[in-house]
Coordinates of C-alpha atoms and ligand atoms in Angstrom, one line a residue:
M19 CA -14.6 9.6 20.1
K20 CA -18.2 8.0 19.3
N21 CA -18.4 10.6 15.9
N22 CA -15.2 9.3 14.9
D23 CA -16.2 5.6 15.6
D24 CA -19.4 5.9 13.3
K25 CA -17.5 8.0 10.9
F26 CA -14.9 4.9 10.3
K27 CA -17.7 2.7 10.1
K28 CA -19.2 5.2 7.3
I29 CA -16.0 4.6 5.5
I30 CA -15.7 1.2 5.7
A31 CA -19.0 0.3 4.6
H32 CA -18.2 2.8 1.2
S33 CA -15.2 1.0 0.3
K34 CA -17.0 -2.2 -0.2
E35 CA -19.2 -0.4 -1.5
Y36 CA -17.4 1.1 -4.4
G37 CA -15.3 -1.1 -5.0
F38 CA -11.9 0.0 -3.0
I39 CA -11.9 -3.0 -0.5
F40 CA -12.8 -6.0 0.2
Q41 CA -12.5 -8.0 2.9
S42 CA -10.9 -11.5 2.6
S43 CA -13.0 -14.6 1.5
E44 CA -15.9 -12.6 1.7
I45 CA -18.5 -15.8 0.7
Y46 CA -16.5 -18.0 3.5
D47 CA -17.5 -15.1 6.1
G48 CA -13.6 -14.0 5.3
L49 CA -10.4 -14.3 6.7
S50 CA -9.6 -11.8 9.6
A51 CA -7.1 -9.4 9.5
V52 CA -7.2 -9.9 5.7
Y53 CA -8.8 -7.8 3.0
D54 CA -8.3 -7.4 -0.7
Y55 CA -7.6 -4.2 -2.8
A56 CA -11.4 -4.1 -5.5
Q57 CA -11.5 -2.1 -9.1
N58 CA -10.9 1.4 -7.4
G59 CA -8.6 0.6 -4.0
V60 CA -6.2 -1.2 -7.2
E61 CA -5.7 2.4 -8.7
L62 CA -6.1 4.4 -5.9
K63 CA -3.7 2.1 -3.8
K64 CA -1.0 2.0 -7.6
N65 CA -1.2 6.2 -8.0
I66 CA 0.2 6.0 -4.5
K67 CA 3.1 3.7 -4.6
E68 CA 3.8 5.6 -8.0
Y69 CA 3.6 9.0 -6.1
W70 CA 6.1 7.5 -3.5
W71 CA 8.4 6.2 -6.2
K72 CA 8.5 9.3 -7.8
A73 CA 9.4 11.6 -4.9
M74 CA 12.4 8.9 -3.7
V75 CA 13.0 7.3 -6.8
Q76 CA 12.4 8.9 -9.6
M77 CA 13.7 12.6 -8.2
N78 CA 16.9 11.6 -6.7
E79 CA 20.1 10.8 -8.4
N80 CA 21.9 8.5 -5.5
I81 CA 18.7 6.2 -4.9
V82 CA 17.6 3.3 -7.1
G83 CA 15.2 0.4 -6.5
I84 CA 15.0 -2.8 -6.4
D85 CA 13.0 -5.6 -6.0
T86 CA 13.3 -8.6 -4.0
A87 CA 11.9 -11.8 -2.8
I88 CA 9.2 -12.5 -0.1
F89 CA 11.0 -15.9 0.4
M90 CA 15.2 -15.7 2.4
H91 CA 17.6 -17.9 3.4
P92 CA 16.9 -18.4 7.0
T93 CA 19.3 -17.5 7.8
V94 CA 18.9 -13.6 7.8
W95 CA 16.1 -13.9 10.4
K96 CA 18.5 -14.8 13.1
A97 CA 20.9 -12.3 11.7
S98 CA 18.6 -9.8 11.9
G99 CA 17.1 -10.6 15.5
H100 CA 13.4 -11.4 14.6
L101 CA 13.6 -15.1 15.2
G102 CA 15.0 -14.5 18.2
A103 CA 13.0 -11.2 19.2
F104 CA 10.0 -10.5 16.9
N105 CA 7.5 -10.5 19.6
D106 CA 5.0 -9.5 20.9
P107 CA 3.5 -9.9 25.3
M108 CA 0.4 -11.8 24.4
V109 CA -2.7 -12.2 27.4
D110 CA -5.6 -14.4 26.3
N111 CA -8.8 -13.5 28.3
K112 CA -10.0 -16.9 30.8
D113 CA -13.8 -15.6 30.8
S114 CA -13.8 -13.9 27.0
K115 CA -11.1 -16.1 25.2
K116 CA -10.1 -13.2 23.9
R117 CA -6.5 -12.9 23.2
Y118 CA -5.0 -9.2 23.7
R119 CA -1.6 -7.4 23.3
A120 CA -0.9 -6.6 27.0
D121 CA 1.2 -4.1 26.0
V122 CA -2.0 -2.3 24.1
L123 CA -3.8 -3.1 26.9
V124 CA -2.2 -1.0 29.2
E125 CA -1.1 1.4 26.9
D126 CA -5.2 1.8 26.4
F127 CA -5.6 2.6 29.7
M128 CA -3.3 4.8 29.7
A129 CA -5.2 6.8 27.2
K130 CA -8.7 6.8 28.8
I131 CA -6.5 8.8 32.2
E132 CA -5.2 11.7 29.6
G133 CA -8.5 11.9 27.8
K134 CA -9.6 13.3 31.2
I135 CA -6.8 15.6 31.5
N136 CA -7.5 16.3 27.9
K137 CA -11.3 17.0 28.8
D138 CA -10.7 19.2 32.1
I139 CA -8.2 21.3 29.6
A140 CA -10.5 22.2 26.6
K141 CA -12.9 22.5 30.0
A142 CA -10.7 25.3 31.8
K143 CA -10.0 26.4 27.8
K144 CA -13.6 27.4 27.4
R145 CA -14.4 28.8 30.4
F146 CA -10.6 30.8 31.1
G147 CA -10.9 32.1 26.8
D148 CA -8.3 33.7 25.4
E149 CA -5.8 33.9 28.6
F150 CA -5.7 30.8 28.7
N151 CA -2.1 28.9 28.7
E152 CA -2.3 25.6 28.6
E153 CA 1.3 24.9 29.7
E154 CA 0.9 26.4 33.3
F155 CA -2.7 25.4 33.6
R156 CA -0.6 21.8 33.8
A157 CA 1.5 22.5 35.1
T158 CA -0.3 23.8 38.3
N159 CA -3.7 22.3 38.5
G160 CA -3.8 19.7 41.0
R161 CA -5.5 16.7 39.4
I162 CA -4.0 17.0 36.3
K163 CA -1.0 17.6 38.2
E164 CA -2.2 13.7 39.6
R165 CA -2.8 12.3 36.3
Q166 CA 0.0 12.9 34.5
A167 CA 2.1 11.1 37.7
K168 CA -0.2 8.4 36.1
I169 CA 0.4 8.4 33.4
D170 CA 4.8 8.0 33.9
Q171 CA 4.9 5.4 36.4
I172 CA 2.9 3.5 34.7
S173 CA 4.8 3.6 31.5
K174 CA 8.6 3.7 32.8
T175 CA 7.3 0.2 34.9
L176 CA 5.5 -0.4 31.2
Y177 CA 8.3 0.1 28.9
S178 CA 11.6 -1.2 31.8
S179 CA 9.0 -5.0 31.5
M180 CA 9.1 -5.2 28.2
E181 CA 13.1 -4.0 27.5
S182 CA 14.3 -6.6 30.1
E183 CA 11.5 -9.2 28.7
E184 CA 10.1 -9.5 32.1
L185 CA 6.3 -10.3 32.1
G186 CA 6.0 -11.3 35.2
K187 CA 6.2 -7.7 35.9
I188 CA 3.5 -7.0 32.7
K189 CA 1.3 -9.5 34.4
T190 CA 1.4 -7.0 37.9
L191 CA 1.2 -4.0 36.2
I192 CA -2.4 -5.5 34.3
E193 CA -3.2 -6.6 37.9
D194 CA -3.2 -3.7 39.9
L195 CA -4.5 -1.7 37.4
G196 CA -6.7 -3.3 37.6
I197 CA -7.9 -3.8 34.2
T198 CA -10.5 -5.4 32.5
C199 CA -11.1 -7.2 29.5
P200 CA -13.7 -4.9 27.2
L201 CA -15.3 -8.9 26.1
S202 CA -15.8 -10.0 29.1
G203 CA -15.9 -7.7 32.2
S204 CA -13.2 -9.9 33.9
K205 CA -10.1 -9.8 34.9
N206 CA -9.5 -13.3 34.7
W207 CA -6.3 -12.8 33.3
T208 CA -3.5 -15.6 31.9
D209 CA 0.1 -15.5 32.2
V210 CA 1.9 -12.8 29.7
R211 CA 4.2 -14.7 27.3
Q212 CA 6.0 -14.0 24.2
F213 CA 4.6 -14.5 20.2
N214 CA 6.8 -14.4 17.5
L215 CA 5.0 -12.7 14.5
M216 CA 6.2 -14.2 11.4
F217 CA 4.8 -17.1 9.5
S218 CA 6.9 -20.1 8.9
T219 CA 5.8 -21.9 6.2
Q220 CA 8.5 -25.7 4.2
I221 CA 10.2 -24.8 1.3
G222 CA 10.8 -28.2 -0.7
S223 CA 8.6 -31.7 -1.3
V224 CA 9.9 -32.4 2.5
S225 CA 8.1 -31.1 5.3
D226 CA 11.6 -31.2 8.9
E227 CA 12.7 -28.5 10.6
S228 CA 15.8 -28.0 8.5
N229 CA 13.0 -26.8 6.2
E230 CA 11.2 -23.8 7.6
I231 CA 11.5 -20.6 6.4
Y232 CA 9.7 -16.8 7.0
L233 CA 7.7 -15.1 4.9
R234 CA 9.7 -11.9 5.8
P235 CA 7.7 -9.8 8.7
E236 CA 9.5 -6.4 6.7
T237 CA 11.4 -5.5 2.7
A238 CA 14.7 -4.3 4.4
Q239 CA 16.3 -7.5 4.7
G240 CA 16.0 -8.2 0.5
I241 CA 17.5 -4.3 0.5
F242 CA 20.2 -5.2 3.7
V243 CA 21.7 -9.0 1.5
N244 CA 21.9 -7.2 -1.9
Y245 CA 23.1 -3.7 -1.1
L246 CA 26.6 -4.6 -1.8
N247 CA 25.5 -6.3 -4.6
V248 CA 23.9 -2.7 -5.4
Q249 CA 25.9 -0.7 -5.1
K250 CA 29.0 -2.1 -7.1
T251 CA 27.0 -3.1 -10.2
G252 CA 25.7 0.5 -10.0
R253 CA 28.8 2.2 -9.7
M254 CA 27.1 3.7 -6.2
K255 CA 29.4 6.0 -4.2
I256 CA 28.1 7.2 -0.5
P257 CA 25.7 8.3 0.4
F258 CA 23.4 6.4 -1.4
G259 CA 19.9 4.7 -0.7
I260 CA 17.8 2.0 -1.7
A261 CA 13.8 2.0 -2.1
Q262 CA 11.5 -1.3 -2.5
I263 CA 7.7 -1.6 -2.2
G264 CA 6.2 -5.0 -1.7
K265 CA 4.8 -7.7 0.7
A266 CA 5.6 -8.5 4.6
F267 CA 3.8 -10.6 6.4
R268 CA 3.0 -9.8 10.7
N269 CA 0.3 -12.2 12.2
E270 CA -0.6 -9.5 14.5
I271 CA -2.0 -10.9 17.7
V272 CA -4.7 -7.8 18.1
A273 CA -6.1 -7.4 13.7
R274 CA -8.7 -4.9 14.6
Q275 CA -8.5 -1.1 12.5
F276 CA -10.1 -2.4 9.5
I277 CA -6.3 -2.0 7.3
F278 CA -4.9 -0.5 9.2
R279 CA -2.6 -3.5 11.3
M280 CA -3.3 -6.4 8.7
R281 CA -1.0 -9.9 8.9
E282 CA -0.7 -9.3 4.9
F283 CA 0.1 -5.8 4.4
E284 CA 2.1 -4.0 1.8
Q285 CA 5.4 -2.0 3.1
M286 CA 7.7 1.5 1.2
E287 CA 11.1 1.6 2.4
M288 CA 14.3 3.1 1.4
Q289 CA 17.5 1.9 3.6
F290 CA 20.2 5.0 2.9
F291 CA 23.6 4.3 3.3
V292 CA 26.2 6.6 5.2
R293 CA 29.2 7.3 6.2
P294 CA 29.8 6.4 10.6
G295 CA 30.0 9.6 12.3
E296 CA 27.1 10.9 9.5
E297 CA 24.6 8.8 10.8
L298 CA 22.3 11.7 13.2
K299 CA 22.8 14.7 9.4
W300 CA 20.7 12.7 7.3
F301 CA 17.9 11.1 10.2
E302 CA 17.2 14.7 10.1
Y303 CA 17.7 15.3 7.1
W304 CA 15.4 12.2 6.0
K305 CA 12.3 13.3 8.6
E306 CA 12.0 16.4 7.2
Q307 CA 11.6 15.2 3.3
R308 CA 9.4 12.1 4.1
I309 CA 7.1 14.8 6.1
N310 CA 7.6 16.9 3.3
W311 CA 6.4 14.7 1.4
H312 CA 3.0 13.9 3.4
K313 CA 2.1 17.9 3.6
S314 CA 2.6 17.8 -0.5
L315 CA -0.2 16.0 -1.2
G316 CA -2.6 19.0 0.3
I317 CA -3.9 17.7 3.5
S318 CA -4.7 19.4 6.6
E319 CA -1.2 19.7 7.6
D320 CA -2.8 19.5 11.8
N321 CA -3.5 15.9 10.8
Y322 CA 0.1 15.1 10.8
R323 CA 3.1 14.8 14.0
F324 CA 6.0 13.6 15.1
H325 CA 7.1 11.1 17.8
D326 CA 10.0 10.9 18.7
H327 CA 10.8 7.6 19.8
E328 CA 12.5 8.0 23.8
K329 CA 12.6 3.9 23.8
L330 CA 14.5 3.0 20.7
A331 CA 14.7 -0.5 19.9
H332 CA 18.6 -2.6 20.6
Y333 CA 19.1 -1.5 16.5
A334 CA 19.1 1.8 17.3
N335 CA 20.2 5.9 17.9
A336 CA 17.8 7.8 17.3
A337 CA 14.0 6.9 15.8
S338 CA 11.3 8.4 14.5
D339 CA 7.0 8.4 13.6
I340 CA 5.4 11.1 11.7
E341 CA 1.8 10.0 13.0
F342 CA -1.2 10.7 11.4
N343 CA -4.7 12.0 12.7
F344 CA -6.6 8.5 11.8
P345 CA -10.7 7.7 13.3
M346 CA -9.2 6.4 16.2
G347 CA -6.7 9.5 16.9
F348 CA -3.2 9.9 16.5
K349 CA -1.3 6.3 15.4
E350 CA 1.6 5.6 13.7
L351 CA 1.5 5.9 9.4
E352 CA 5.8 5.9 8.7
G353 CA 8.7 4.9 11.1
I354 CA 12.1 6.7 10.3
H355 CA 14.8 5.0 12.3
S356 CA 18.9 5.4 12.3
R357 CA 19.6 1.7 12.6
T358 CA 23.4 2.3 12.6
D359 CA 25.1 -0.8 11.1
F360 CA 23.4 -3.0 12.6
D361 CA 21.6 -5.1 10.2
L362 CA 24.7 -5.0 7.5
T363 CA 27.4 -6.1 10.3
A364 CA 25.2 -8.7 11.9
H365 CA 24.5 -10.2 8.3
Q366 CA 28.0 -10.0 7.8
E367 CA 29.3 -12.1 10.7
Y368 CA 25.9 -14.9 10.2
S369 CA 27.1 -15.5 6.1
G370 CA 31.3 -14.6 6.6
K371 CA 31.1 -12.5 4.2
K372 CA 32.5 -9.2 3.7
L373 CA 30.4 -6.2 3.5
Q374 CA 32.4 -3.3 4.1
Y375 CA 32.7 -0.6 1.2
F376 CA 35.6 1.3 0.1
D377 CA 35.5 5.2 0.3
P378 CA 37.5 6.5 -2.4
E379 CA 37.4 9.9 -0.8
L380 CA 38.7 8.9 2.7
G381 CA 40.5 6.1 1.4
K382 CA 39.3 3.3 3.4
S383 CA 36.9 1.0 3.9
Y384 CA 33.9 0.4 6.6
V385 CA 30.6 -0.9 7.5
P386 CA 28.4 2.2 6.4
Y387 CA 25.9 3.2 9.0
V388 CA 21.6 3.1 7.9
V389 CA 19.0 5.5 7.9
E390 CA 15.7 3.8 6.7
T391 CA 12.7 5.4 6.1
S392 CA 9.8 2.8 6.3
I393 CA 5.7 3.7 5.3
G394 CA 2.5 1.1 5.4
L395 CA 1.8 1.4 2.3
D396 CA -2.0 0.3 3.4
R397 CA -2.2 2.6 6.3
M398 CA -1.3 5.0 3.7
F399 CA -4.1 4.4 2.1
L400 CA -6.5 4.1 5.0
S401 CA -4.7 7.9 5.7
I402 CA -5.9 9.7 2.2
L403 CA -9.3 7.1 2.7
T404 CA -10.7 9.0 5.9
T405 CA -9.4 12.7 5.0
S406 CA -11.3 12.3 1.7
Y407 CA -14.7 11.4 2.7
T408 CA -16.5 14.2 3.0
E409 CA -20.4 14.4 3.8
E410 CA -21.1 17.5 2.4
K411 CA -25.0 20.0 2.8
L412 CA -25.4 21.9 -0.6
D413 CA -26.8 25.2 -0.8
D414 CA -30.3 23.1 -2.1
G415 CA -30.7 22.0 1.2
S416 CA -29.5 18.4 -0.4
E417 CA -26.3 15.8 0.5
R418 CA -23.5 14.8 -1.7
L419 CA -21.0 12.1 -0.1
V420 CA -17.5 12.9 -1.9
M421 CA -14.1 11.1 -2.0
K422 CA -12.0 14.3 -2.0
F423 CA -9.1 12.3 -2.5
P424 CA -5.7 14.5 -3.8
P425 CA -6.5 14.3 -7.8
I426 CA -3.3 12.8 -8.0
L427 CA -4.4 10.1 -6.6
A428 CA -7.9 10.1 -7.3
P429 CA -8.5 6.1 -8.7
I430 CA -10.4 7.6 -12.1
K431 CA -9.3 10.8 -13.3
A432 CA -12.2 12.4 -15.2
A433 CA -15.6 10.3 -16.3
I434 CA -16.4 10.7 -19.7
L435 CA -20.5 12.2 -19.3
P436 CA -22.8 12.6 -22.5
L437 CA -26.2 14.4 -21.7
T438 CA -28.4 11.7 -23.9
K439 CA -27.7 8.7 -25.5
K440 CA -28.8 10.0 -28.9
D441 CA -28.1 12.2 -31.3
G442 CA -24.5 11.9 -32.3
L443 CA -23.3 12.8 -28.6
P444 CA -22.1 8.9 -27.7
E445 CA -19.9 8.9 -30.5
K446 CA -18.3 12.9 -30.2
A447 CA -17.9 11.0 -26.0
R448 CA -16.1 8.9 -27.5
E449 CA -13.3 9.6 -29.0
I450 CA -12.8 11.9 -26.2
M451 CA -12.2 9.4 -24.4
A452 CA -9.8 7.2 -27.3
D453 CA -8.2 10.4 -27.0
L454 CA -7.8 10.4 -23.1
K455 CA -7.5 6.9 -21.8
Q456 CA -4.7 6.1 -23.0
D457 CA -2.4 8.2 -20.7
Y458 CA -5.1 8.6 -17.7
I459 CA -7.3 5.9 -16.7
C460 CA -11.0 7.5 -17.7
Q461 CA -15.1 5.8 -17.4
Y462 CA -17.5 6.4 -19.7
D463 CA -20.5 6.2 -18.0
E464 CA -24.4 7.3 -20.2
K465 CA -26.9 6.3 -17.6
D466 CA -28.8 7.5 -15.3
A467 CA -29.6 11.4 -15.7
I468 CA -26.7 13.8 -15.1
G469 CA -26.4 14.4 -11.7
K470 CA -27.0 11.5 -10.5
R471 CA -24.2 10.0 -12.7
Y472 CA -22.3 13.7 -11.0
R473 CA -22.6 11.9 -7.4
R474 CA -21.2 8.2 -8.7
Q475 CA -18.4 10.1 -9.6
D476 CA -18.2 12.6 -6.3
A477 CA -18.5 9.1 -4.3
I478 CA -15.3 7.1 -5.6
G479 CA -13.1 10.9 -5.8
T480 CA -13.3 12.0 -9.4
P481 CA -12.1 14.9 -10.4
Y482 CA -12.5 15.4 -13.6
C483 CA -16.2 15.6 -15.2
I484 CA -16.4 16.3 -18.9
T485 CA -19.7 16.8 -19.8
I486 CA -20.9 16.6 -23.9
D487 CA -24.0 18.3 -24.3
H488 CA -26.5 19.2 -28.1
Q489 CA -23.8 22.4 -27.6
S490 CA -21.0 20.3 -28.1
L491 CA -21.4 19.3 -31.8
E492 CA -22.3 22.7 -32.8
D493 CA -18.6 24.5 -31.8
N494 CA -17.0 21.7 -30.5
T495 CA -17.1 22.6 -26.3
V496 CA -17.8 20.5 -23.3
T497 CA -18.1 20.9 -19.9
I498 CA -15.5 20.4 -16.9
R499 CA -16.9 20.1 -14.1
D500 CA -14.8 20.3 -10.9
R501 CA -15.3 17.6 -8.5
D502 CA -15.0 19.7 -5.5
T503 CA -15.6 22.8 -6.1
M504 CA -19.0 21.8 -8.0
Q505 CA -17.9 24.7 -11.2
Q506 CA -18.6 23.9 -14.3
E507 CA -16.0 25.7 -16.9
R508 CA -16.9 25.6 -20.4
V509 CA -13.7 24.3 -22.5
A510 CA -12.6 23.6 -26.0
I511 CA -12.4 19.4 -26.8
K512 CA -9.4 19.8 -28.2
D513 CA -7.9 22.0 -25.3
I514 CA -9.0 19.2 -23.1
Y515 CA -5.7 17.0 -23.1
T516 CA -4.1 20.4 -21.6
I517 CA -6.0 21.2 -19.1
I518 CA -6.6 17.7 -17.9
R519 CA -2.4 17.1 -18.0
N520 CA -1.7 19.9 -16.6
K521 CA -4.0 20.0 -13.1
L522 CA -2.6 15.8 -12.6
S523 CA 1.2 17.1 -13.2
L524 CA 4.1 16.7 -10.7
K525 CA 5.7 19.4 -12.5
M526 CA 2.9 21.8 -12.0
Ligands
LIG5 P1 2.7 -1.2 15.8 O1 3.6 0.0 16.5 O2 1.5 -0.5 14.9 O3 3.0 -2.1 14.9 P2 5.4 -1.2 13.9 O4 6.1 0.0 14.7 O5 6.1 -2.3 14.1 O6 4.3 -0.6 13.7 P3 7.2 -0.8 11.2 O7 8.0 -2.6 12.1 O8 7.9 0.5 12.4 O9 5.6 -0.8 12.6 O10 6.8 -0.9 10.2 C1 7.2 0.0 9.3 C2 5.5 0.2 9.2 O11 4.6 -0.6 8.6 C3 4.6 1.0 9.8 O12 5.5 2.0 9.9 C4 3.5 1.0 8.9 O13 2.9 1.7 8.5 C5 3.3 -0.2 9.7 N1 2.8 -1.3 9.3 C6 3.7 -2.4 10.2 N2 2.9 -3.3 10.5 C7 1.5 -3.1 9.9 C8 1.2 -3.9 10.1 N3 0.4 -5.4 10.5 N4 -0.3 -3.4 8.9 C9 -0.3 -2.7 8.5 N5 0.6 -2.3 8.3 C10 1.5 -2.2 8.9

C-alpha cells in the first residue's frame, strides 16, 4: 500500500510538472476537489472524449448525441428523485472537526479486514506453491472464515440501515466497531445525518426560494427529458440510444484522491431505449460492449473487473460497475445500469406530458425501458494516467520516466526535432511540421541535446519523435523513434504522414 501511495504522489506531482493537471485557483491555495486541465491534460481529455464518442455515436447507427444545458427546470430533480434522495450519510468527528461519509468509514474498516484475509492467503500461496487451492483454503481456514463472517455481518447491517435510512443504526455500528477518526484517533462522533449532494443557486435577478435551481448532478436527465424530441426529429426506432458528454456537479463530502472524486467533473453517458422486457438482454450487451471498449486501448486486462450490484438503487433492476485497479485499489470507473422505465414514467407524471413511444412493429405504445452506460471522464483520465506512468531502468544504467499512453490518446502525437539549430535543418524540420500539424498535434523543439529532448517527450508520452539530421538534407530521410521501444527507423520524408496515419488510425 505504501508503495502505491508513493507512486500516486509521484503521479500527481508529475501531472503538475508536465502540464496535465493544476489545482483550481492555486495562487489562492486552491479549491478543494476542483481541478484545471492544463495544456497536455486538455489534449488527453479531448482524445478520450473523441475515442468514446466515435465508439458510441459514430460506430452505432442507432445512437445519436446531444448537448443539453447544465441548468434545468427544478422539477426535473423532484421527478428524478435527486431532491429527496440524492444524499450521503455524513458524520463529524468532534475532536478533529473533520467530516466523513459514514458508509465510507465502515467500508474502510471492512477493507482492513479484507486486507488481513489477503495477507493470509498470500502467505499460504507461498507455502503450498502450485498445490494451493484458494477456494478450498477460504472455505476451511478457521481464521479466514471468522473474518469473512465478520465482513458479511457488518456489510449486511450497513446496507440494510442505509436502505431503510436508519441513521442511528449506522452510528451504533461505527461505535460498536470502535472506528476511530484517522486524523485525531478519537471515537468522539456526532450523530449521522443526511447531506444532499446537489449545488443550488438562484436564477433571475430576484433571490427567493421559487427561483432556486440546481447544477445538474448527472447528465442523464437532460437526455430523458429530450428523448421524445430526439426520437421524433431523428426518426429513431427502438432500440436506440442518446449519448452526451458534459459537466456534472456534486458537493461530495469526502473529496479526496485527486481527480477520482471531484465536485465538478465530466460524465460520458449513453441512455439506450428498449422494449420493456428486453432490458436485461441489452444490459448484458452493453456490459460486453463497454468492457471491450476499455480493452481495446491495450491496457493490461487484469486492471479491469466487473462488480455486480447486489444492493440495487430504487430505479434499477440490474446494475454492474466496471472497476479499475487505481493506485488506491479497485474502484468504480463506469456504471452500467438497467434503469427500467423509472425516469421516463416519473417525468411523465411530474410534467403531465405523455412520453410514450409508438412501436410500429408491435402496433402499440409504451414507455421505453432504459439501459445506461455512465463513465466519469476524469476517472477515465486518471486510469490512463496511472497505468501509463512508467519508471524504467535502461541497459546503460540510466533511468527514464515515460508516459506510455495508448498512442491514440497521447496529447502530442509527434515531436519534430532538428538535430542542430543550423545548416538548414530547422527549415527542413519546419516543412515536416507544416505537413503534419494540419491533422495532428505536433511539437517542434530545437533546444538542448537530442537525448534531453527525447526525455522531455517521453515525460509527456509523445509516441513518435522525428529527428532531422544532416543525412536528411542529402537523401530526404529522417529517423522516427518509437517511445516504448526507443528503436529508431530511417524513413523517407514523403512517407512520414502515411506512417503516422497508419499508426494512429482507428481502422488500422
Ligand atoms: P461513487 O460511488 O464513486 O460516488 P456513483 O456510483 O455515485 O460513484 P454514478 O452516479 O453512477 O457514480 O456516476 C457515474 C460515473 O460518474 C461514475 O462511474 C464515475 O466514473 C463518475 N463520477 C461520479 N461521481 C464522481 C465524482 N465526484 N468525481 C468524478 N467522477 C465521478
